[in-house]
mmCIF file of C-alpha atoms in Angstrom:
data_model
loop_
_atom_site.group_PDB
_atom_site.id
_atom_site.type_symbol
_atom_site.label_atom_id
_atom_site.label_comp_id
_atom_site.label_asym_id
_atom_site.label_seq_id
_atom_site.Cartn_x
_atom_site.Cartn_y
_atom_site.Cartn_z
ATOM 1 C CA UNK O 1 -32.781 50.443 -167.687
ATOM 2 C CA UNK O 2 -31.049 47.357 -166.209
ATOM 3 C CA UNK O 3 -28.166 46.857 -165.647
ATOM 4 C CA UNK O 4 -24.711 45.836 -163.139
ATOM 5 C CA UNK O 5 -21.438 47.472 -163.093
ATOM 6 C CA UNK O 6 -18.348 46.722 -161.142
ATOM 7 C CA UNK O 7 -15.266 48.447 -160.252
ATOM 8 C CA UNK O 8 -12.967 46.435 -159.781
ATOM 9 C CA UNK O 9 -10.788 46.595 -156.117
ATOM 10 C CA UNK O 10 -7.289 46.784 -157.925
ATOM 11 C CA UNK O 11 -8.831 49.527 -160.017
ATOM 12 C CA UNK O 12 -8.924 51.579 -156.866
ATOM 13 C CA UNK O 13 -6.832 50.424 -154.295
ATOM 14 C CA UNK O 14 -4.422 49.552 -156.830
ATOM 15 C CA UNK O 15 -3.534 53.197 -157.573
ATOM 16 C CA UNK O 16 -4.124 54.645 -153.736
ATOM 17 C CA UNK O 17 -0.584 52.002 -153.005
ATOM 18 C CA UNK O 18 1.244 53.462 -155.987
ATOM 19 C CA UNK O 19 0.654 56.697 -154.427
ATOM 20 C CA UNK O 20 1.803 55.886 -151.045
ATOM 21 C CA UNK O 21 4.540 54.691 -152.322
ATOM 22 C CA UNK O 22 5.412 57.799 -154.047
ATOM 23 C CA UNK O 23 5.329 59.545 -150.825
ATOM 24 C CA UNK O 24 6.851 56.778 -149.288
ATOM 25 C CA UNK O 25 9.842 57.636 -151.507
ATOM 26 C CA UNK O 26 9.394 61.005 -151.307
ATOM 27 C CA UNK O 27 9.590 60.896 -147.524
ATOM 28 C CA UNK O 28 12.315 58.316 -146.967
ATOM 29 C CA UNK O 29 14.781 60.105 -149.663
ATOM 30 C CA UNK O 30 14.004 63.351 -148.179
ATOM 31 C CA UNK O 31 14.994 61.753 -144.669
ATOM 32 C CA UNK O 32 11.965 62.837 -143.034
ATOM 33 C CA UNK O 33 11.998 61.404 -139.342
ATOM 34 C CA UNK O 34 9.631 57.943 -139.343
ATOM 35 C CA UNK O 35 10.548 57.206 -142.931
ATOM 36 C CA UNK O 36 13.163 55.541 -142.557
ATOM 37 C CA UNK O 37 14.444 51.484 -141.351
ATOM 38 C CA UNK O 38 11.561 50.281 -138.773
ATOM 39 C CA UNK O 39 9.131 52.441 -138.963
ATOM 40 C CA UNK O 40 9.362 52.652 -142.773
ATOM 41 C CA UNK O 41 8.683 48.995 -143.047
ATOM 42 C CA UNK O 42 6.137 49.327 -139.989
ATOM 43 C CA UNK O 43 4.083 52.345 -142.444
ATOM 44 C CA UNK O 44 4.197 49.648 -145.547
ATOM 45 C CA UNK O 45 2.950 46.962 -143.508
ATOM 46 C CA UNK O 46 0.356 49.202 -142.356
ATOM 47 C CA UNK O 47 -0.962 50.145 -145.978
ATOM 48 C CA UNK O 48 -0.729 46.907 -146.842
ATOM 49 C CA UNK O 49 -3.002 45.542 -144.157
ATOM 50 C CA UNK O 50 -5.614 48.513 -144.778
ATOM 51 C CA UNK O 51 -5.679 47.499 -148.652
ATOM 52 C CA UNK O 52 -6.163 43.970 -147.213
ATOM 53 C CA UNK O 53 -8.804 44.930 -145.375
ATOM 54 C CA UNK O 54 -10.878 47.185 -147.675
ATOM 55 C CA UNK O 55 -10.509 44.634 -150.576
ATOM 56 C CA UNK O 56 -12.587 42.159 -147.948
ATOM 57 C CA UNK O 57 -15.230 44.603 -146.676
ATOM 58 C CA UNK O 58 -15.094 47.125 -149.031
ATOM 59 C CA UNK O 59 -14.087 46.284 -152.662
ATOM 60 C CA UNK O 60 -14.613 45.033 -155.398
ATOM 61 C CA UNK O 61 -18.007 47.421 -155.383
ATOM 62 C CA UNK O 62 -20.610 46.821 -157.444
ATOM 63 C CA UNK O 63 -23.279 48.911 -158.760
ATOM 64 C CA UNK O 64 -26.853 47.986 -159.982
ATOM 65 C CA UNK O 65 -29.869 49.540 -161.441
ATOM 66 C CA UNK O 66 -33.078 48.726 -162.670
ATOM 67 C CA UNK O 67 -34.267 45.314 -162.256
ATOM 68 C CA UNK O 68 -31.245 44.251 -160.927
ATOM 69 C CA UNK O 69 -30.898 46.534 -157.612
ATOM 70 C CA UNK O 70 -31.500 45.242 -154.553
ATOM 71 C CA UNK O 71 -35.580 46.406 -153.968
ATOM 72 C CA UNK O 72 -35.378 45.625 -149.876
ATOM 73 C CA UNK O 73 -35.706 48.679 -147.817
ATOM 74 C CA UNK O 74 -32.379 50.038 -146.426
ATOM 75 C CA UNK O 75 -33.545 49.786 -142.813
ATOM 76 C CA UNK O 76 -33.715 46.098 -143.579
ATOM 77 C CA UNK O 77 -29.972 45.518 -143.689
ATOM 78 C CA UNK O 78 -29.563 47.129 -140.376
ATOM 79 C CA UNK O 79 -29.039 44.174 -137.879
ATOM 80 C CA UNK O 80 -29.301 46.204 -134.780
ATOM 81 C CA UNK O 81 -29.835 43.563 -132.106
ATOM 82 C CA UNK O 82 -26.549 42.088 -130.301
ATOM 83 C CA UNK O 83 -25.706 38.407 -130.818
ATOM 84 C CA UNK O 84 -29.014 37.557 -132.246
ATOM 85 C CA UNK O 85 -27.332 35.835 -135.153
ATOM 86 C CA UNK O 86 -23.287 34.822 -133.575
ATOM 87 C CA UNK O 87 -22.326 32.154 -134.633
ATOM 88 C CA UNK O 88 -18.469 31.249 -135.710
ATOM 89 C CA UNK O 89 -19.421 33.125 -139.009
ATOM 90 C CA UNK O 90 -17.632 36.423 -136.088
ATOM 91 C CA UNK O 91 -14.620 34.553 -135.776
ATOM 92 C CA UNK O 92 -12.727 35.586 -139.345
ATOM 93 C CA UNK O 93 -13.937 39.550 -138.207
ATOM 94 C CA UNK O 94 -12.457 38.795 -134.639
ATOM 95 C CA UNK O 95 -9.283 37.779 -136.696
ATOM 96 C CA UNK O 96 -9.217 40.971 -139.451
ATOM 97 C CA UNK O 97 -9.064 43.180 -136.452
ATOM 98 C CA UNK O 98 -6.348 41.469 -134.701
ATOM 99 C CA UNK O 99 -3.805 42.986 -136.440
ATOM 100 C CA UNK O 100 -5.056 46.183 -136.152
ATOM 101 C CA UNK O 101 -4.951 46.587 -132.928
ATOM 102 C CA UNK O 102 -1.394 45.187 -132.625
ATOM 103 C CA UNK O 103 -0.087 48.076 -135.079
ATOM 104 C CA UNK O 104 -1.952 51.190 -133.998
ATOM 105 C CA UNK O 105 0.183 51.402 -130.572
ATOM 106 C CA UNK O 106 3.362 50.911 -132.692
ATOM 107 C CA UNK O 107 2.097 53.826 -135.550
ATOM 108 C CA UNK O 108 1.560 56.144 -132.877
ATOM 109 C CA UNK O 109 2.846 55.071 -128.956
ATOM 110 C CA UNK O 110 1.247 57.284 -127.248
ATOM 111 C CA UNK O 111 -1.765 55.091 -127.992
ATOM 112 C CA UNK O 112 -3.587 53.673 -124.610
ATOM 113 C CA UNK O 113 -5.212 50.541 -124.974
ATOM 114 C CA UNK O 114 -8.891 52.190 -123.893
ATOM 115 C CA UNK O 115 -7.613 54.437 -127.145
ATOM 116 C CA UNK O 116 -6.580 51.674 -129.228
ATOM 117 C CA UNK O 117 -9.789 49.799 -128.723
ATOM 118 C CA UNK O 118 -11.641 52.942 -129.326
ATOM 119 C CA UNK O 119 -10.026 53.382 -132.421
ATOM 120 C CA UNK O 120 -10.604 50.066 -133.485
ATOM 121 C CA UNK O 121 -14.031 50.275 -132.955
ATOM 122 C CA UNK O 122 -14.853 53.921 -135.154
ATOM 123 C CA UNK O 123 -12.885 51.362 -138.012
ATOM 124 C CA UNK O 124 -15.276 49.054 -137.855
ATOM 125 C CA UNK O 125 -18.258 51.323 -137.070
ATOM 126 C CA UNK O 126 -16.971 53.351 -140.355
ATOM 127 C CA UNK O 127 -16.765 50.065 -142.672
ATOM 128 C CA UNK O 128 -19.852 48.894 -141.393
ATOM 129 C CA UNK O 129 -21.334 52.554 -142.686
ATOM 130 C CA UNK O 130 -19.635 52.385 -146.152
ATOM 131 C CA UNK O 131 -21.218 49.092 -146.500
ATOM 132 C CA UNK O 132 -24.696 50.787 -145.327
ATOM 133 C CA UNK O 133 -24.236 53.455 -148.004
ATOM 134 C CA UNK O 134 -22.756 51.210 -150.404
ATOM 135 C CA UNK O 135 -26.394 49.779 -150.588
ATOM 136 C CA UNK O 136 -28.215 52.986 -150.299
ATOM 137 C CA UNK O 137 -26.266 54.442 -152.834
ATOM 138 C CA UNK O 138 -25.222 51.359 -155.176
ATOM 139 C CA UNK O 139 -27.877 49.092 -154.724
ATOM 140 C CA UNK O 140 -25.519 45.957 -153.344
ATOM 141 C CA UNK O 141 -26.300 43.555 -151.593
ATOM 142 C CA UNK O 142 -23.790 44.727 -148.302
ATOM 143 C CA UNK O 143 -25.744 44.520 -145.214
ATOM 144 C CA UNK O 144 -24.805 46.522 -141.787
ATOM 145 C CA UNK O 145 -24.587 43.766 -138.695
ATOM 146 C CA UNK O 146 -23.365 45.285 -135.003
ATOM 147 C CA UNK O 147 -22.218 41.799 -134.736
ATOM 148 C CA UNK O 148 -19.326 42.552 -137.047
ATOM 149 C CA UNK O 149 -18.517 45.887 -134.927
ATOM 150 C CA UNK O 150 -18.449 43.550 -131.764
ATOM 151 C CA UNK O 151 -16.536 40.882 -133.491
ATOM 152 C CA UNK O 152 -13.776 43.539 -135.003
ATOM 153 C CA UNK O 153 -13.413 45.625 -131.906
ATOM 154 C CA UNK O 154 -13.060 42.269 -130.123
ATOM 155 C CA UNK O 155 -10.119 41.730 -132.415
ATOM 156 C CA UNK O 156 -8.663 44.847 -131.744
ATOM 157 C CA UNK O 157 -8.855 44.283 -128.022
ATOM 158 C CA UNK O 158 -7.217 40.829 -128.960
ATOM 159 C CA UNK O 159 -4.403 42.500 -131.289
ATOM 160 C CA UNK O 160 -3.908 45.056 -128.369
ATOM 161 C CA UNK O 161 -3.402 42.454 -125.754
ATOM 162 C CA UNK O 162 -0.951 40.287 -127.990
ATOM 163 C CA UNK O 163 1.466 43.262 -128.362
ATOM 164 C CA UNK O 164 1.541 43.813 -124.637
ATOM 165 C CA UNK O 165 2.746 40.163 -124.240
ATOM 166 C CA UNK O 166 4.927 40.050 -126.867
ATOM 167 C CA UNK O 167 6.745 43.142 -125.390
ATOM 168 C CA UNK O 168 7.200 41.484 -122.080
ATOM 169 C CA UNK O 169 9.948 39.235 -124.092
ATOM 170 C CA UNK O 170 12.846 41.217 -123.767
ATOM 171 C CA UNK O 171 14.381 39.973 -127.851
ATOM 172 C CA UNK O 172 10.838 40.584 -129.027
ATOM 173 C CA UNK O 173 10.789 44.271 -127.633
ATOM 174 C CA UNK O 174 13.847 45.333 -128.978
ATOM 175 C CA UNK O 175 12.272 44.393 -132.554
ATOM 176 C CA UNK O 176 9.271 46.350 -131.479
ATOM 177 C CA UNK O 177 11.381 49.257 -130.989
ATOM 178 C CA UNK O 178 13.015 49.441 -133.950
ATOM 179 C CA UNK O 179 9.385 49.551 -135.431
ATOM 180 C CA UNK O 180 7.891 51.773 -133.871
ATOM 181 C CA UNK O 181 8.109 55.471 -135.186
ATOM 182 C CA UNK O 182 9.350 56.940 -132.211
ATOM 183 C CA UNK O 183 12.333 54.762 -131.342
ATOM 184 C CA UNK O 184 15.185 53.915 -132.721
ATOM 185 C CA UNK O 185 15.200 53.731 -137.279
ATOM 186 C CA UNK O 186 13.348 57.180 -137.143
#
């Protein structure tokens, strides 16, 4: 039997945004501490960057069988081999990343920026895994490229480096602190 399926990305990630911001709502009307002002907005901007980002890499995901699924061995997908292939095709992954890294120290400041880059990296590693199993399972045509994971952690570096210089302005670290869930709004 032949055929292709999608489901849609607002079909999925549509509903997981209605439902944080339920408990959004929840949260900030029950005044629980980082729900509030900054940090509030900081949590929304948050979600809405992750949608952002699994709507690129992610969603919509589409599912084939028969005839239609991809026939190429999984293993095949795998591009294992470091900067065989870069080329400026890395730079929009360098970008996606960027803000990542920027927002994880202000989610949670206790964040170092070996931890932050870290973190940024077991992202990427785990989209570039979905996509892996998105084929296995789905039969897409996602393919698994350590480029990417060196392009996106590179980003998160990037992100990571931009907040520590936009700190070092004295008006622009005062906005950052209102922000960021453990200063002042929470």
């Amino acid at each position: 039997m032949n055929f292709q399926t999608q489901i849609p990305t607002t079909a999925v990630l549509g509903p997981a945004l209605a439902v944080f911001a339920v408990i959004a709502f929840v949260r900030r009307r029950g005044d629980v501490p980082g729900w509030r002002g900054g940090p509030l907005a900081l949590r929304v901007l948050a979600a809405v960057y992750a949608t952002a980002v699994l709507s690129i890499t992610v969603f919509p995901l589409w599912i084939y069988g028969g005839d239609y699924r991809n026939a190429a061995p999984w293993i095949s997908q795998i591009q294992p081999i470091p900067l065989l292939m870069a080329d400026v095709s890395m730079v929009p992954n360098v970008i996606m990343f960027v803000p990542l890294g920027f927002l994880l120290p202000l989610l949670s400041p206790g964040l170092t920026r070996g931890r932050t880059v870290a973190l940024c990296a077991l992202a990427s590693l785990g989209i570039e895994i979905t996509q892996l199993l998105q084929y296995i399972a789905l039969g897409n045509g996602r393919s698994v490229d350590v480029n990417d994971l060196i392009a996106n952690t590179l980003g998160g570096l990037i992100g990571c480096a931009a907040l520590r210089v936009t700190r070092r302005a004295t008006a622009a670290r005062a906005v950052l602190d209102r922000l960021s869930t453990t200063h002042g709004g929470a």
